[in-house]
CSV table of C-alpha atoms in Angstrom, one decimal:
chain,number,residue,atom,x,y,z
A,1,MET,CA,-14.2,43.1,34.2
A,2,ARG,CA,-11.8,40.3,34.3
A,3,VAL,CA,-14.5,37.9,34.1
A,4,GLY,CA,-15.9,39.4,31.0
A,5,VAL,CA,-12.4,39.4,29.2
A,6,ALA,CA,-11.8,35.9,30.2
A,7,ALA,CA,-15.3,35.0,28.9
A,8,LEU,CA,-14.5,36.8,25.6
A,9,ALA,CA,-11.2,35.0,25.1
A,10,GLY,CA,-12.9,31.6,25.9
A,11,GLY,CA,-15.6,32.4,23.4
A,12,ILE,CA,-13.0,33.2,20.6
A,13,PHE,CA,-11.0,29.9,21.4
A,14,GLY,CA,-14.3,27.9,21.4
A,15,VAL,CA,-15.5,29.4,18.1
A,16,LEU,CA,-12.1,28.7,16.5
A,17,GLY,CA,-12.1,25.2,17.9
A,18,THR,CA,-15.6,24.3,16.8
A,19,ILE,CA,-14.9,25.7,13.3
A,20,CYS,CA,-11.7,23.5,13.0
A,21,PHE,CA,-13.8,20.5,14.0
A,22,PHE,CA,-16.4,21.1,11.5
A,23,LEU,CA,-13.9,21.8,8.7
A,24,ALA,CA,-12.2,18.5,9.6
A,25,PHE,CA,-15.5,16.6,9.6
A,26,SER,CA,-16.8,18.1,6.3
A,27,THR,CA,-13.5,18.0,4.2
A,28,ASP,CA,-12.2,14.8,2.9
A,29,TYR,CA,-8.5,15.1,3.5
A,30,TRP,CA,-7.7,13.0,6.4
A,31,LEU,CA,-5.7,10.4,4.4
A,32,VAL,CA,-3.6,11.5,1.5
A,33,ALA,CA,-1.8,9.0,-0.7
A,34,ARG,CA,-0.1,8.7,-4.0
A,35,ASP,CA,0.9,5.8,-6.2
A,36,ASN,CA,2.3,5.2,-9.6
A,37,CYS,CA,-0.2,2.6,-10.5
A,38,GLY,CA,-2.5,3.2,-13.6
A,39,PRO,CA,-2.9,3.0,-17.2
A,40,TYR,CA,-0.6,6.0,-17.9
A,41,SER,CA,2.4,4.2,-19.5
A,42,ARG,CA,3.2,4.4,-23.1
A,43,HIS,CA,5.2,2.0,-25.3
A,44,THR,CA,7.9,3.1,-27.5
A,45,THR,CA,11.0,1.7,-29.2
A,46,GLU,CA,14.7,2.6,-28.9
A,47,THR,CA,17.6,1.8,-31.2
A,48,ILE,CA,20.6,0.1,-29.8
A,49,VAL,CA,23.9,0.0,-31.7
A,50,GLU,CA,26.4,-2.7,-31.0
A,51,LYS,CA,29.6,-4.0,-32.6
A,52,ASP,CA,30.1,-7.6,-33.5
A,53,ALA,CA,33.5,-9.4,-33.4
A,54,ASN,CA,34.5,-7.9,-36.7
A,55,GLY,CA,33.8,-4.3,-35.6
A,56,THR,CA,30.6,-4.1,-37.8
A,57,GLU,CA,28.0,-2.0,-36.2
A,58,LEU,CA,24.7,-3.7,-35.7
A,59,GLN,CA,21.4,-1.9,-34.9
A,60,PHE,CA,18.6,-3.4,-32.8
A,61,VAL,CA,15.2,-2.0,-32.1
A,62,LYS,CA,14.1,-2.7,-28.6
A,63,ALA,CA,10.5,-2.1,-27.2
A,64,VAL,CA,10.5,-0.2,-24.0
A,65,THR,CA,7.8,1.2,-21.6
A,66,ILE,CA,8.2,4.7,-20.5
A,67,SER,CA,6.4,5.8,-17.3
A,68,PRO,CA,5.0,9.4,-17.7
A,69,ALA,CA,5.5,12.1,-15.1
A,70,TYR,CA,2.1,11.6,-13.6
A,71,LEU,CA,1.0,10.0,-10.4
A,72,THR,CA,-2.5,9.1,-8.9
A,73,LEU,CA,-3.3,11.1,-5.8
A,74,HIS,CA,-5.9,9.8,-3.4
A,75,HIS,CA,-7.7,11.7,-0.7
A,76,GLU,CA,-10.5,10.6,1.7
A,77,GLY,CA,-12.5,11.5,4.7
A,78,PHE,CA,-15.8,11.0,6.3
A,79,PHE,CA,-18.0,11.4,3.2
A,80,TRP,CA,-16.0,10.9,0.0
A,81,ARG,CA,-13.1,9.0,-1.4
A,82,CYS,CA,-11.5,10.7,-4.4
A,83,LEU,CA,-8.6,10.3,-6.8
A,84,PHE,CA,-7.0,12.4,-9.6
A,85,HIS,CA,-3.9,12.7,-11.4
A,86,VAL,CA,-1.0,15.1,-10.5
A,87,GLU,CA,2.4,15.7,-11.9
A,88,SER,CA,5.2,13.7,-10.0
A,89,THR,CA,6.8,17.0,-8.8
A,90,ALA,CA,3.6,18.2,-7.2
A,91,ASN,CA,3.4,18.3,-3.4
A,92,GLU,CA,0.8,15.8,-2.0
A,93,VAL,CA,-0.6,18.0,0.6
A,94,LEU,CA,-0.8,21.3,-1.4
A,95,ALA,CA,-2.3,19.6,-4.4
A,96,THR,CA,-5.4,18.8,-2.2
A,97,PHE,CA,-6.2,22.4,-1.7
A,98,PHE,CA,-9.7,23.5,-3.1
A,99,THR,CA,-8.1,25.9,-5.5
A,100,ASN,CA,-6.0,23.1,-7.1
A,101,GLN,CA,-8.9,20.7,-7.8
A,102,PRO,CA,-8.7,19.3,-11.4
A,103,GLY,CA,-11.8,18.6,-13.5
A,104,SER,CA,-10.8,15.0,-13.9
A,105,LYS,CA,-11.4,14.1,-10.3
A,106,VAL,CA,-13.4,10.9,-9.6
A,107,CYS,CA,-15.0,10.5,-6.3
A,108,VAL,CA,-17.1,7.8,-4.7
A,109,HIS,CA,-18.8,7.6,-1.3
A,110,GLY,CA,-16.4,7.0,1.6
A,111,TYR,CA,-19.0,5.1,3.6
A,112,LEU,CA,-17.8,6.6,6.9
A,113,PHE,CA,-14.1,6.4,6.7
A,114,PRO,CA,-11.8,4.8,7.8
A,115,LEU,CA,-13.1,1.6,6.2
A,116,PRO,CA,-11.4,-1.7,6.8
A,117,VAL,CA,-9.4,-3.3,4.1
A,118,VAL,CA,-11.6,-5.5,1.9
A,119,ILE,CA,-10.4,-9.0,1.5
A,120,GLY,CA,-11.3,-10.4,-1.9
A,121,ARG,CA,-13.6,-8.6,-4.3
A,122,VAL,CA,-15.3,-5.3,-3.7
A,123,PRO,CA,-17.8,-5.2,-2.2
A,124,HIS,CA,-17.2,-8.1,0.1
A,125,SER,CA,-18.7,-9.1,3.5
A,126,SER,CA,-15.4,-10.4,4.8
A,127,TYR,CA,-13.2,-7.7,6.6
A,128,ASP,CA,-10.0,-7.7,8.6
A,129,THR,CA,-9.9,-6.8,12.3
A,130,THR,CA,-9.4,-3.1,11.5
A,131,ALA,CA,-13.1,-2.8,11.1
A,132,VAL,CA,-13.3,-1.8,14.8
A,133,PHE,CA,-11.7,1.5,14.1
A,134,ARG,CA,-14.5,2.4,11.7
A,135,GLY,CA,-17.3,2.1,14.1
A,136,PHE,CA,-15.5,4.0,17.0
A,137,TRP,CA,-14.1,6.7,14.6
A,138,THR,CA,-17.5,7.4,13.4
A,139,VAL,CA,-19.2,7.4,16.8
A,140,PHE,CA,-16.5,9.6,18.4
A,141,ILE,CA,-16.6,12.3,15.7
A,142,ILE,CA,-20.4,12.6,15.8
A,143,LEU,CA,-20.3,12.9,19.6
A,144,ALA,CA,-17.6,15.4,19.6
A,145,LEU,CA,-19.4,17.7,17.1
A,146,ALA,CA,-22.7,17.3,19.2
A,147,SER,CA,-20.8,18.1,22.4
A,148,ALA,CA,-19.3,21.2,20.8
A,149,LEU,CA,-22.6,22.5,19.6
A,150,THR,CA,-24.3,21.8,22.9
A,151,GLY,CA,-21.5,23.5,24.8
A,152,GLY,CA,-21.7,26.5,22.5
A,153,PHE,CA,-25.6,26.7,22.8
A,154,LEU,CA,-25.3,26.6,26.8
A,155,LEU,CA,-22.7,29.3,26.8
A,156,VAL,CA,-24.7,31.5,24.5
A,157,CYS,CA,-27.8,31.1,26.8
A,158,GLY,CA,-25.7,31.8,29.8
A,159,VAL,CA,-24.3,35.2,28.7
A,160,PRO,CA,-27.4,37.3,29.2
A,161,PHE,CA,-28.3,35.5,32.5
A,162,ILE,CA,-24.7,35.5,33.8
A,163,SER,CA,-25.4,31.9,35.1
A,164,HIS,CA,-22.4,30.2,36.6
A,165,LYS,CA,-24.1,26.9,36.1
A,166,LEU,CA,-24.6,27.3,32.3
A,167,TYR,CA,-21.0,28.6,32.1
A,168,LYS,CA,-19.6,25.5,33.9
A,169,LEU,CA,-21.8,23.1,32.1
A,170,GLY,CA,-20.9,24.7,28.6
A,171,GLY,CA,-17.3,24.5,29.5
A,172,ALA,CA,-17.6,20.8,30.5
A,173,PHE,CA,-19.3,20.0,27.1
A,174,LEU,CA,-16.4,21.8,25.3
A,175,ILE,CA,-13.8,19.7,27.3
A,176,ILE,CA,-15.7,16.6,26.4
A,177,ALA,CA,-15.7,17.5,22.7
A,178,ALA,CA,-11.9,18.2,22.8
A,179,CYS,CA,-11.4,14.8,24.4
A,180,LEU,CA,-13.5,13.1,21.9
A,181,PHE,CA,-11.8,14.6,19.0
A,182,LEU,CA,-8.5,13.7,20.6
A,183,SER,CA,-9.8,10.1,20.7
A,184,VAL,CA,-10.7,10.5,17.0
A,185,LEU,CA,-7.2,11.6,16.2
A,186,VAL,CA,-5.7,8.8,18.2
A,187,LEU,CA,-7.8,6.2,16.5
A,188,PHE,CA,-6.8,7.6,13.1
A,189,VAL,CA,-3.2,7.2,13.9
A,190,LEU,CA,-3.5,3.7,15.3
A,191,TRP,CA,-5.5,2.8,12.1
A,192,MET,CA,-2.8,4.2,9.9
A,193,GLU,CA,-0.3,2.1,11.9
A,194,VAL,CA,-2.3,-1.1,12.0
A,195,VAL,CA,-3.8,-1.4,8.6
A,196,ASP,CA,-2.1,-2.3,5.4
A,197,VAL,CA,-2.5,1.2,3.8
A,198,LYS,CA,-1.0,0.1,0.6
A,199,ARG,CA,-3.4,-2.6,0.2
A,200,TYR,CA,-6.3,-0.4,1.3
A,201,VAL,CA,-5.3,2.3,-1.2
A,202,LEU,CA,-5.0,-0.2,-4.1
A,203,GLN,CA,-7.8,-2.7,-3.1
A,204,GLU,CA,-9.6,-2.3,-6.4
A,205,ARG,CA,-6.5,-2.2,-8.6
A,206,GLY,CA,-3.9,-4.1,-6.6
A,207,GLU,CA,-3.8,-7.1,-8.9
A,208,THR,CA,-3.1,-5.2,-11.9
A,209,CYS,CA,-0.2,-3.3,-10.4
A,210,ILE,CA,3.3,-4.7,-10.3
A,211,ASP,CA,6.3,-3.0,-8.3
A,212,ILE,CA,4.3,0.0,-7.4
A,213,GLN,CA,5.2,2.6,-4.9
A,214,VAL,CA,2.6,4.0,-2.5
A,215,SER,CA,3.2,7.0,-0.3
A,216,VAL,CA,0.8,7.8,2.6
A,217,PHE,CA,0.6,11.2,4.4
A,218,TYR,CA,-1.7,12.8,7.0
A,219,GLY,CA,-3.9,15.3,5.3
A,220,LEU,CA,-5.2,18.8,5.9
A,221,SER,CA,-8.2,17.6,7.6
A,222,PHE,CA,-6.2,15.7,10.2
A,223,MET,CA,-4.1,18.8,10.8
A,224,VAL,CA,-7.0,21.1,11.2
A,225,ALA,CA,-8.6,18.6,13.7
A,226,ALA,CA,-5.4,18.5,15.6
A,227,ALA,CA,-5.3,22.3,15.8
A,228,GLY,CA,-8.8,22.4,17.2
A,229,VAL,CA,-8.2,20.2,20.1
A,230,PRO,CA,-6.1,22.7,22.2
A,231,LEU,CA,-8.4,25.4,21.3
A,232,GLU,CA,-11.5,23.7,22.3
A,233,LEU,CA,-9.9,22.3,25.5
A,234,LEU,CA,-8.6,25.9,26.5
A,235,SER,CA,-12.0,27.4,25.9
A,236,GLY,CA,-13.7,24.7,28.1
A,237,LEU,CA,-11.3,25.3,30.9
A,238,ILE,CA,-11.7,29.2,30.7
A,239,PHE,CA,-15.4,28.9,30.9
A,240,MET,CA,-15.2,26.4,33.9
A,241,LEU,CA,-13.1,29.0,35.7
A,242,VAL,CA,-15.4,31.8,34.7
A,243,GLY,CA,-18.3,29.8,36.2
A,244,ARG,CA,-16.3,29.3,39.5
A,245,ALA,CA,-15.5,33.0,39.7
A,246,LEU,CA,-19.2,34.0,39.2
A,247,LEU,CA,-20.2,31.6,41.8
A,248,ALA,CA,-17.5,33.0,44.3
A,249,ASN,CA,-18.6,36.5,43.6
A,250,LYS,CA,-22.2,35.8,44.7
């Protein structure tokens, strides 16, 4: 009875963890950034009134540039890199919810984010040293998903046969998946710290933007992946213990 309850709890944790991993993989909100660079300024004039030495009022017309209350919001993930415009008062993370997607969003292929910063024109064959993060990030996230699916398949097969070997093997795959996704998160954090994110975000428009402000945030996909790691790890440990308990009862 206790073994059955433990297996049920492990299955629930495993399903939730795997769902988190697939949501993080399939959504494009690992990196969220905003900037005030773009052709959104408007030119106008203002009248300045001054007095000369005799006390006579003089009016001057001065041309000024007014920045509107809109910012460019970027978000990207494994598949896509997108940008759209939001009000300056909008929350960066909440604005990326599916229900808040504007019709003016522009997306391009992400080419297996995180990409290295491009040096020079885009595309260019010369990249900086952060290119190593792209390869490892891509490999680890694919291996993690494959491990989670393999572990789930073995556990489903192990239920009708009450096989301690399948339980232990499935639990081991879930633990491997959790460790790989933890490595994915660590690689992402390292990439965020090492790379010049401002330059990366504005690599196509950096030369046309002066005195710009770029704010970078961890997106919802990163948070979901982080939530899935302890769930998957706990599920794997539970099934390992269930396998040992079944072996001891024989």
